[in-house]
Amino acid sequence: MRIFVYGSLRRKQGNSHWMTNAQWLGYHTQVDYVLYSLGHYPGAVPGEGNVQGEVYRIDASTLAELDALRTKGGEYKRQLIQTDYGSAWMYVYQRPVEKLTRIDSGNWLDKDRY
């Protein structure tokens, strides 16, 4: 199975250690999503924009660990998307974004510009 990550799970980011056993497949831009800063990590929601990230091949054990990390408390919901590498899971933010800072570039690595 595959997963699309766009924030702290990306290479050289704060939670990238969770992806140690994953196989990097390449970059992907997911259209019709908007990226917001939640402080130390981002949240993507459906909207007019795009989100840049990376696609990995992962095993069921890694997916279970990421689910425990990301879906705890209902902050994110896992959703299936289409990428150039095939279908992949993406964690979509589930809370209101009105008071959050939008990252217009769609790239979490640009977070300090906003």
XYZ file of N, CA, C and O in Angstrom:
456
model
N 0.847 -1.187 0.000
C 0.000 0.000 0.000
C 0.881 1.234 0.000
O 2.069 1.162 0.308
N 0.274 2.360 -0.353
C 1.017 3.615 -0.453
C 0.372 4.692 0.435
O -0.809 4.637 0.728
N 1.209 5.676 0.784
C 0.716 6.807 1.566
C 1.341 8.095 1.030
O 2.506 8.104 0.613
N 0.531 9.149 1.007
C 0.987 10.479 0.619
C 1.135 11.291 1.894
O 0.180 11.443 2.655
N 2.342 11.797 2.137
C 2.597 12.608 3.332
C 3.004 14.009 2.895
O 3.698 14.183 1.901
N 2.541 15.016 3.638
C 2.748 16.403 3.204
C 3.299 17.309 4.287
O 3.471 18.499 4.069
N 3.600 16.778 5.454
C 4.055 17.638 6.546
C 5.209 17.052 7.324
O 6.283 16.803 6.782
N 4.981 16.820 8.609
C 6.052 16.402 9.507
C 6.536 14.978 9.246
O 7.573 14.575 9.770
N 5.826 14.205 8.418
C 6.273 12.859 8.066
C 7.210 12.854 6.856
O 7.820 11.837 6.545
N 7.333 13.991 6.182
C 8.227 14.089 5.030
C 9.690 13.942 5.450
O 10.031 14.151 6.619
N 10.530 13.648 4.484
C 11.965 13.493 4.755
C 12.533 14.740 5.425
O 12.187 15.860 5.059
N 13.375 14.509 6.412
C 14.077 15.554 7.159
C 13.142 16.465 7.954
O 13.511 17.576 8.317
N 11.940 15.988 8.246
C 11.003 16.732 9.084
C 10.876 16.033 10.444
O 11.360 14.917 10.628
N 10.193 16.669 11.376
C 10.157 16.227 12.765
C 9.683 14.805 13.030
O 10.148 14.168 13.967
N 8.766 14.301 12.235
C 8.252 12.945 12.444
C 8.689 11.968 11.356
O 8.104 10.899 11.209
N 9.717 12.316 10.598
C 10.155 11.446 9.499
C 10.635 10.080 9.981
O 10.627 9.120 9.211
N 10.999 9.980 11.263
C 11.439 8.685 11.795
C 10.336 7.625 11.724
O 10.624 6.439 11.700
N 9.077 8.041 11.643
C 7.968 7.093 11.502
C 8.010 6.401 10.139
O 7.391 5.367 9.951
N 8.738 6.989 9.180
C 8.793 6.461 7.816
C 10.073 5.643 7.557
O 10.380 5.323 6.421
N 10.778 5.264 8.606
C 12.052 4.554 8.475
C 11.938 3.295 7.622
O 12.819 3.005 6.815
N 10.869 2.540 7.781
C 10.707 1.287 7.039
C 9.937 1.462 5.733
O 9.600 0.482 5.078
N 9.654 2.698 5.354
C 8.894 2.971 4.136
C 9.829 3.120 2.938
O 10.983 3.515 3.086
N 9.309 2.823 1.755
C 10.074 2.999 0.515
C 9.603 4.269 -0.171
O 8.443 4.381 -0.555
N 10.505 5.233 -0.337
C 10.170 6.494 -0.992
C 9.936 6.237 -2.464
O 10.769 5.638 -3.143
N 8.790 6.686 -2.993
C 8.464 6.506 -4.404
C 8.672 7.784 -5.207
O 9.037 7.722 -6.379
N 8.396 8.942 -4.603
C 8.593 10.194 -5.305
C 7.695 11.296 -4.809
O 6.935 11.130 -3.859
N 7.783 12.436 -5.487
C 7.000 13.614 -5.134
C 5.625 13.544 -5.787
O 5.449 12.937 -6.846
N 4.667 14.227 -5.155
C 3.306 14.289 -5.690
C 2.675 15.610 -5.261
O 2.925 16.097 -4.156
N 1.870 16.182 -6.142
C 1.068 17.356 -5.810
C -0.391 16.954 -5.891
O -0.865 16.515 -6.950
N -1.105 17.070 -4.778
C -2.525 16.709 -4.724
C -3.359 17.972 -4.950
O -3.287 18.912 -4.163
N -4.107 17.974 -6.034
C -4.942 19.133 -6.357
C -6.249 19.086 -5.580
O -6.654 18.042 -5.061
N -6.904 20.248 -5.508
C -8.190 20.412 -4.826
C -8.105 20.210 -3.317
O -9.069 19.790 -2.680
N -6.935 20.540 -2.753
C -6.737 20.554 -1.306
C -5.980 21.818 -0.945
O -5.215 22.352 -1.747
N -6.182 22.288 0.275
C -5.525 23.486 0.784
C -4.776 23.103 2.052
O -5.267 22.307 2.862
N -3.592 23.675 2.241
C -2.745 23.364 3.382
C -2.780 24.491 4.405
O -2.692 25.664 4.050
N -2.928 24.120 5.679
C -2.937 25.078 6.783
C -1.901 24.685 7.821
O -1.639 23.497 8.039
N -1.337 25.684 8.485
C -0.397 25.439 9.572
C -1.160 25.264 10.876
O -1.990 26.101 11.238
N -0.843 24.184 11.582
C -1.410 23.948 12.909
C -0.370 24.231 13.988
O -0.543 23.861 15.130
N 0.703 24.871 13.600
C 1.804 25.158 14.522
C 3.022 24.351 14.121
O 3.775 24.746 13.241
N 3.197 23.178 14.736
C 4.358 22.337 14.455
C 4.122 21.346 13.327
O 5.032 20.598 12.968
N 2.935 21.298 12.797
C 2.601 20.381 11.700
C 1.400 20.950 10.951
O 0.712 21.835 11.451
N 1.144 20.461 9.721
C 0.058 21.018 8.915
C -1.185 20.139 8.889
O -1.172 18.993 9.343
N -2.226 20.699 8.314
C -3.443 19.962 8.025
C -3.914 20.330 6.629
O -3.870 21.501 6.247
N -4.324 19.340 5.864
C -4.849 19.566 4.519
C -6.342 19.319 4.524
O -6.818 18.357 5.139
N -7.073 20.204 3.852
C -8.528 20.070 3.747
C -8.924 20.265 2.280
O -8.217 20.931 1.524
N -10.057 19.709 1.871
C -10.520 19.932 0.504
C -10.734 21.422 0.241
O -11.200 22.155 1.112
N -10.362 21.876 -0.949
C -10.531 23.275 -1.308
C -9.781 23.602 -2.584
O -9.150 22.736 -3.194
N -9.844 24.875 -2.960
C -9.187 25.313 -4.186
C -7.716 25.591 -3.915
O -7.365 26.624 -3.350
N -6.885 24.673 -4.306
C -5.455 24.786 -4.109
C -4.786 23.465 -4.386
O -5.364 22.590 -5.038
N -3.562 23.318 -3.888
C -2.859 22.052 -4.026
C -1.936 21.861 -2.839
O -1.569 22.820 -2.171
N -1.619 20.608 -2.584
C -0.737 20.241 -1.481
C 0.411 19.420 -2.049
O 0.190 18.452 -2.777
N 1.632 19.821 -1.713
C 2.818 19.123 -2.189
C 3.341 18.182 -1.118
O 3.316 18.510 0.065
N 3.799 17.021 -1.562
C 4.322 16.050 -0.607
C 5.047 14.914 -1.275
O 5.524 15.046 -2.407
N 5.110 13.796 -0.570
C 5.860 12.626 -0.999
C 4.991 11.382 -0.877
O 4.171 11.284 0.034
N 5.226 10.435 -1.766
C 4.501 9.160 -1.736
C 5.480 8.060 -1.339
O 6.609 8.015 -1.838
N 5.021 7.199 -0.438
C 5.824 6.075 0.047
C 5.033 4.782 -0.069
O 3.800 4.790 0.022
N 5.748 3.680 -0.212
C 5.158 2.350 -0.076
C 5.380 1.934 1.375
O 6.508 2.035 1.885
N 4.320 1.533 2.039
C 4.414 1.149 3.447
C 3.738 -0.201 3.663
O 2.943 -0.652 2.832
N 4.042 -0.817 4.802
C 3.391 -2.077 5.157
C 2.252 -1.805 6.141
O 2.061 -0.673 6.612
N 1.482 -2.835 6.435
C 0.308 -2.695 7.307
C 0.697 -2.232 8.710
O -0.032 -1.472 9.349
N 1.843 -2.664 9.195
C 2.303 -2.272 10.527
C 2.571 -0.770 10.597
O 2.180 -0.094 11.560
N 3.229 -0.237 9.570
C 3.505 1.204 9.529
C 2.209 1.991 9.434
O 2.034 3.008 10.111
N 1.262 1.517 8.615
C -0.026 2.202 8.499
C -0.745 2.224 9.846
O -1.308 3.251 10.237
N -0.707 1.132 10.582
C -1.345 1.080 11.904
C -0.700 2.077 12.860
O -1.392 2.764 13.623
N 0.637 2.197 12.816
C 1.331 3.161 13.666
C 0.955 4.598 13.286
O 0.736 5.441 14.158
N 0.889 4.873 11.980
C 0.520 6.215 11.529
C -0.927 6.536 11.881
O -1.241 7.668 12.246
N -1.811 5.553 11.776
C -3.204 5.761 12.184
C -3.282 6.148 13.658
O -4.028 7.053 14.032
N -2.507 5.458 14.495
C -2.502 5.772 15.926
C -1.991 7.188 16.162
O -2.503 7.909 17.023
N -1.008 7.593 15.386
C -0.427 8.934 15.515
C -1.364 10.009 14.989
O -1.551 11.055 15.617
N -1.974 9.791 13.839
C -2.722 10.833 13.135
C -4.225 10.859 13.400
O -4.823 11.929 13.336
N -4.851 9.737 13.645
C -6.311 9.744 13.777
C -6.773 9.803 15.234
O -7.966 9.903 15.491
N -5.839 9.780 16.161
C -6.159 9.877 17.586
C -6.929 11.174 17.856
O -6.515 12.243 17.423
N -8.043 11.076 18.514
C -8.825 12.258 18.856
C -9.611 12.846 17.702
O -10.177 13.923 17.820
N -9.625 12.176 16.562
C -10.414 12.637 15.426
C -9.846 13.837 14.693
O -10.549 14.490 13.927
N -8.559 14.126 14.897
C -7.967 15.290 14.244
C -7.848 15.092 12.723
O -8.033 16.024 11.954
N -7.538 13.870 12.304
C -7.416 13.547 10.877
C -8.263 12.324 10.548
O -8.529 11.493 11.412
N -8.606 12.221 9.271
C -9.295 11.042 8.754
C -8.510 10.585 7.533
O -8.142 11.399 6.685
N -8.283 9.298 7.441
C -7.536 8.752 6.305
C -8.471 8.629 5.097
O -9.573 8.136 5.201
N -7.985 9.094 3.937
C -8.782 9.088 2.710
C -7.925 8.581 1.556
O -6.737 8.892 1.482
N -8.519 7.837 0.640
C -7.800 7.312 -0.515
C -7.788 8.340 -1.642
O -8.826 8.908 -1.983
N -6.599 8.604 -2.195
C -6.439 9.545 -3.313
C -5.715 8.823 -4.451
O -5.171 7.733 -4.259
N -5.681 9.469 -5.611
C -4.946 8.920 -6.759
C -3.666 9.719 -6.972
O -3.690 10.950 -6.958
N -2.553 9.018 -7.176
C -1.271 9.648 -7.452
C -0.678 9.020 -8.715
O -1.206 8.033 -9.228
N 0.436 9.549 -9.172
C 1.140 8.954 -10.310
C 1.686 7.572 -9.983
O 2.061 6.820 -10.883
N 1.738 7.230 -8.702
C 2.270 5.948 -8.250
C 1.149 4.959 -7.922
O 1.409 3.887 -7.403
N -0.088 5.348 -8.210
C -1.256 4.537 -7.873
C -2.003 5.150 -6.709
O -1.664 6.236 -6.227
N -3.022 4.464 -6.255
C -3.806 4.980 -5.135
C -2.949 5.020 -3.875
O -2.053 4.196 -3.686
N -3.216 6.018 -3.030
C -2.452 6.193 -1.793
C -3.366 6.778 -0.726
O -4.333 7.478 -1.034
N -3.043 6.496 0.509
C -3.770 7.083 1.630
C -3.233 8.479 1.901
O -2.046 8.746 1.715
N -4.126 9.354 2.353
C -3.768 10.722 2.738
C -4.540 11.046 4.007
O -5.725 10.718 4.116
N -3.903 11.697 4.971
C -4.594 12.129 6.188
C -5.162 13.525 5.966
O -4.426 14.469 5.708
N -6.487 13.631 6.060
C -7.196 14.887 5.828
C -7.627 15.456 7.180
O -8.225 14.749 8.004
N -7.330 16.721 7.400
C -7.646 17.409 8.657
C -9.157 17.541 8.817
O -9.858 17.868 7.853
N -9.665 17.324 10.032
C -11.107 17.264 10.270
C -11.676 18.407 11.104
O -12.869 18.437 11.358
N -10.851 19.342 11.510
C -11.338 20.412 12.394
C -11.448 21.731 11.630
O -10.903 21.865 10.538
N -12.123 22.738 12.198
C -12.261 24.039 11.511
C -10.901 24.689 11.240
O -9.980 24.582 12.042
N -10.819 25.383 10.114
C -9.552 26.014 9.709
C -9.634 27.537 9.648
O -8.652 28.193 9.308
N -10.780 28.114 10.004
C -11.000 29.555 9.841
C -9.920 30.422 10.479
O -9.523 31.439 9.933
N -9.410 30.047 11.639
C -8.433 30.876 12.347
C -6.992 30.425 12.127
O -6.079 30.943 12.751
N -6.796 29.475 11.215
C -5.458 28.959 10.947
C -4.803 29.710 9.789
O -5.484 30.302 8.960
N -3.485 29.644 9.728
C -2.731 30.281 8.648
C -2.680 29.350 7.448
O -2.207 28.211 7.554
N -3.147 29.855 6.315
C -3.099 29.084 5.076
C -1.693 29.186 4.476
O -1.096 30.258 4.448
N -1.179 28.054 3.991
C 0.108 28.017 3.305
C -0.212 27.963 1.816
O -0.492 26.904 1.259
N -0.218 29.137 1.195
C -0.683 29.264 -0.186
C 0.107 28.424 -1.178
O -0.440 27.961 -2.173
N 1.392 28.216 -0.931
C 2.206 27.427 -1.859
C 1.823 25.949 -1.835
O 2.155 25.213 -2.760
N 1.159 25.519 -0.754
C 0.822 24.109 -0.609
C 1.984 23.245 -0.169
O 1.871 22.024 -0.095
N 3.100 23.883 0.163
C 4.307 23.156 0.543
C 4.658 23.457 1.994
O 5.010 24.592 2.319
N 4.587 22.455 2.863
C 4.887 22.626 4.273
C 6.300 23.177 4.487
O 6.563 23.881 5.465
N 7.210 22.889 3.592
C 8.582 23.390 3.733
C 8.660 24.894 3.606
O 9.656 25.510 3.987
N 7.581 25.530 3.117
C 7.497 26.996 3.022
C 6.840 27.626 4.250
O 6.571 28.826 4.255
N 6.578 26.864 5.291
C 5.785 27.322 6.431
C 6.312 28.597 7.080
O 5.539 29.401 7.579
N 7.608 28.807 7.069
C 8.192 29.976 7.723
C 7.972 31.268 6.943
O 8.225 32.350 7.447
N 7.468 31.162 5.737
C 7.190 32.349 4.923
C 5.835 32.970 5.248
O 5.544 34.071 4.812
N 5.022 32.261 6.016
C 3.661 32.728 6.290
C 3.468 33.122 7.729
O 4.119 32.704 8.606
